[in-house]
Amino acid sequence: MAQEMEAFPEPEIHVDQEGKHFELIFDYAGTKKIIQKQLSDALGGKDYDAKESHGWNSLICENVLKELPHSKPFKYIVTCVIMQKSGAGLHTASLAHWDSQADGSASCNWSNTSLLAICTVFAIHR
């Protein structure tokens, strides 16, 4: 039997003093789409190159950050790891003490025959 994914809460809407509307819930699905697009755009068709990977890392982080909705009341942290596929293992973990009703994170991996990349976005409500 297939396990159903946990449903994300409907966004709460907040109106600030200037009358602007803000969503107070992190958009997990939208953030994953942004990450996946930027990983694919930056790394598609490329083979691992140690000299180039630093630039790819920076480009991915910068472009993900640019596409995130800055009209929402979040501070964002974007991380990216790119490694050569060589049979070595990679283990990652994160832990946060935050408001689980408003803050959130999303992570995507991308790979081809020569490299693996993992990009994560943390969104902390201001």
Tab-separated table of C-alpha atoms in Angstrom:
chain	number	residue	atom	x	y	z
A	1	MET	CA	0.000	0.000	0.000
A	2	ALA	CA	1.392	3.406	-0.973
A	3	GLN	CA	2.066	5.772	1.869
A	4	GLU	CA	0.453	9.185	1.518
A	5	MET	CA	2.672	12.220	1.877
A	6	GLU	CA	1.931	14.612	4.705
A	7	ALA	CA	-0.199	17.510	3.506
A	8	PHE	CA	1.237	20.959	4.022
A	9	PRO	CA	-0.981	23.455	5.812
A	10	GLU	CA	-2.810	26.080	3.835
A	11	PRO	CA	-0.881	29.354	3.950
A	12	GLU	CA	-1.973	31.893	6.497
A	13	ILE	CA	-2.254	35.384	5.070
A	14	HIS	CA	-0.942	38.380	6.971
A	15	VAL	CA	-1.594	42.001	6.043
A	16	ASP	CA	1.139	44.418	7.110
A	17	GLN	CA	0.714	48.095	8.021
A	18	GLU	CA	1.049	49.112	4.349
A	19	GLY	CA	-1.711	46.725	3.276
A	20	LYS	CA	0.631	44.202	1.627
A	21	HIS	CA	-0.325	40.527	1.877
A	22	PHE	CA	2.243	37.955	2.938
A	23	GLU	CA	2.047	34.187	3.191
A	24	LEU	CA	3.275	32.995	6.552
A	25	ILE	CA	3.858	29.356	5.562
A	26	PHE	CA	6.945	28.167	3.714
A	27	ASP	CA	6.173	27.056	0.132
A	28	TYR	CA	7.867	23.651	0.065
A	29	ALA	CA	6.687	22.540	-3.393
A	30	GLY	CA	7.498	25.864	-5.065
A	31	THR	CA	10.945	25.948	-3.487
A	32	LYS	CA	11.721	22.399	-4.657
A	33	LYS	CA	10.811	23.426	-8.229
A	34	ILE	CA	13.180	26.401	-8.043
A	35	ILE	CA	16.024	24.251	-6.727
A	36	GLN	CA	15.503	21.496	-9.306
A	37	LYS	CA	15.438	24.003	-12.187
A	38	GLN	CA	18.629	25.734	-11.078
A	39	LEU	CA	20.485	22.451	-10.557
A	40	SER	CA	19.440	21.234	-13.994
A	41	ASP	CA	20.235	24.556	-15.706
A	42	ALA	CA	23.692	24.844	-14.123
A	43	LEU	CA	24.793	21.215	-14.347
A	44	GLY	CA	22.935	19.729	-17.300
A	45	GLY	CA	25.334	18.268	-19.863
A	46	LYS	CA	28.410	18.835	-17.687
A	47	ASP	CA	30.997	16.370	-16.431
A	48	TYR	CA	32.587	16.847	-13.018
A	49	ASP	CA	35.472	19.318	-13.067
A	50	ALA	CA	37.133	20.245	-9.781
A	51	LYS	CA	38.217	23.636	-11.152
A	52	GLU	CA	34.699	24.511	-12.322
A	53	SER	CA	32.685	23.120	-9.398
A	54	HIS	CA	33.261	26.152	-7.151
A	55	GLY	CA	31.759	28.432	-9.795
A	56	TRP	CA	28.830	26.069	-10.367
A	57	ASN	CA	28.184	26.000	-6.620
A	58	SER	CA	28.124	29.787	-6.391
A	59	LEU	CA	25.930	30.116	-9.480
A	60	ILE	CA	23.371	27.619	-8.172
A	61	CYS	CA	23.153	29.272	-4.738
A	62	GLU	CA	22.898	32.779	-6.198
A	63	ASN	CA	20.232	31.834	-8.749
A	64	VAL	CA	18.129	29.894	-6.251
A	65	LEU	CA	18.265	32.849	-3.870
A	66	LYS	CA	17.260	35.273	-6.650
A	67	GLU	CA	14.187	33.192	-7.535
A	68	LEU	CA	12.875	32.803	-3.993
A	69	PRO	CA	9.921	35.086	-3.173
A	70	HIS	CA	11.438	37.971	-1.216
A	71	SER	CA	8.039	39.538	-0.676
A	72	LYS	CA	7.437	36.872	1.952
A	73	PRO	CA	8.657	37.409	5.509
A	74	PHE	CA	11.539	34.921	5.391
A	75	LYS	CA	15.292	34.982	5.708
A	76	TYR	CA	16.809	32.365	3.414
A	77	ILE	CA	19.916	30.227	3.669
A	78	VAL	CA	20.968	28.319	0.537
A	79	THR	CA	23.607	25.588	0.517
A	80	CYS	CA	24.908	23.419	-2.294
A	81	VAL	CA	27.280	20.453	-2.397
A	82	ILE	CA	28.773	19.127	-5.634
A	83	MET	CA	30.870	15.981	-5.581
A	84	GLN	CA	32.428	13.711	-8.132
A	85	LYS	CA	30.833	10.282	-8.433
A	86	SER	CA	33.685	7.996	-7.461
A	87	GLY	CA	31.991	5.386	-5.325
A	88	ALA	CA	32.534	7.331	-2.101
A	89	GLY	CA	29.604	7.784	0.246
A	90	LEU	CA	28.046	11.113	1.161
A	91	HIS	CA	25.921	11.585	4.252
A	92	THR	CA	24.245	14.871	5.110
A	93	ALA	CA	22.029	15.950	7.976
A	94	SER	CA	20.551	19.133	9.363
A	95	LEU	CA	18.723	20.039	12.522
A	96	ALA	CA	16.936	23.255	13.373
A	97	HIS	CA	15.175	24.738	16.345
A	98	TRP	CA	12.483	26.850	14.726
A	99	ASP	CA	8.756	27.425	14.303
A	100	SER	CA	7.642	24.317	12.422
A	101	GLN	CA	4.347	26.005	11.519
A	102	ALA	CA	6.015	28.846	9.583
A	103	ASP	CA	9.671	27.985	8.889
A	104	GLY	CA	10.809	25.222	6.600
A	105	SER	CA	13.388	23.688	4.343
A	106	ALA	CA	13.507	21.983	0.980
A	107	SER	CA	16.265	19.950	-0.590
A	108	CYS	CA	16.810	18.381	-4.001
A	109	ASN	CA	19.529	16.247	-5.459
A	110	TRP	CA	20.640	16.077	-9.069
A	111	SER	CA	23.055	13.683	-10.665
A	112	ASN	CA	24.483	12.421	-13.914
A	113	THR	CA	27.169	9.838	-14.654
A	114	SER	CA	30.027	11.925	-13.221
A	115	LEU	CA	28.635	14.159	-10.464
A	116	LEU	CA	26.110	14.486	-7.672
A	117	ALA	CA	24.734	17.764	-6.358
A	118	ILE	CA	22.520	18.489	-3.367
A	119	CYS	CA	21.008	21.925	-2.813
A	120	THR	CA	19.079	22.901	0.312
A	121	VAL	CA	17.076	26.014	1.172
A	122	PHE	CA	16.255	26.953	4.753
A	123	ALA	CA	13.529	29.580	5.227
A	124	ILE	CA	13.308	31.243	8.626
A	125	HIS	CA	10.344	33.468	9.359
A	126	ARG	CA	11.459	36.977	10.368
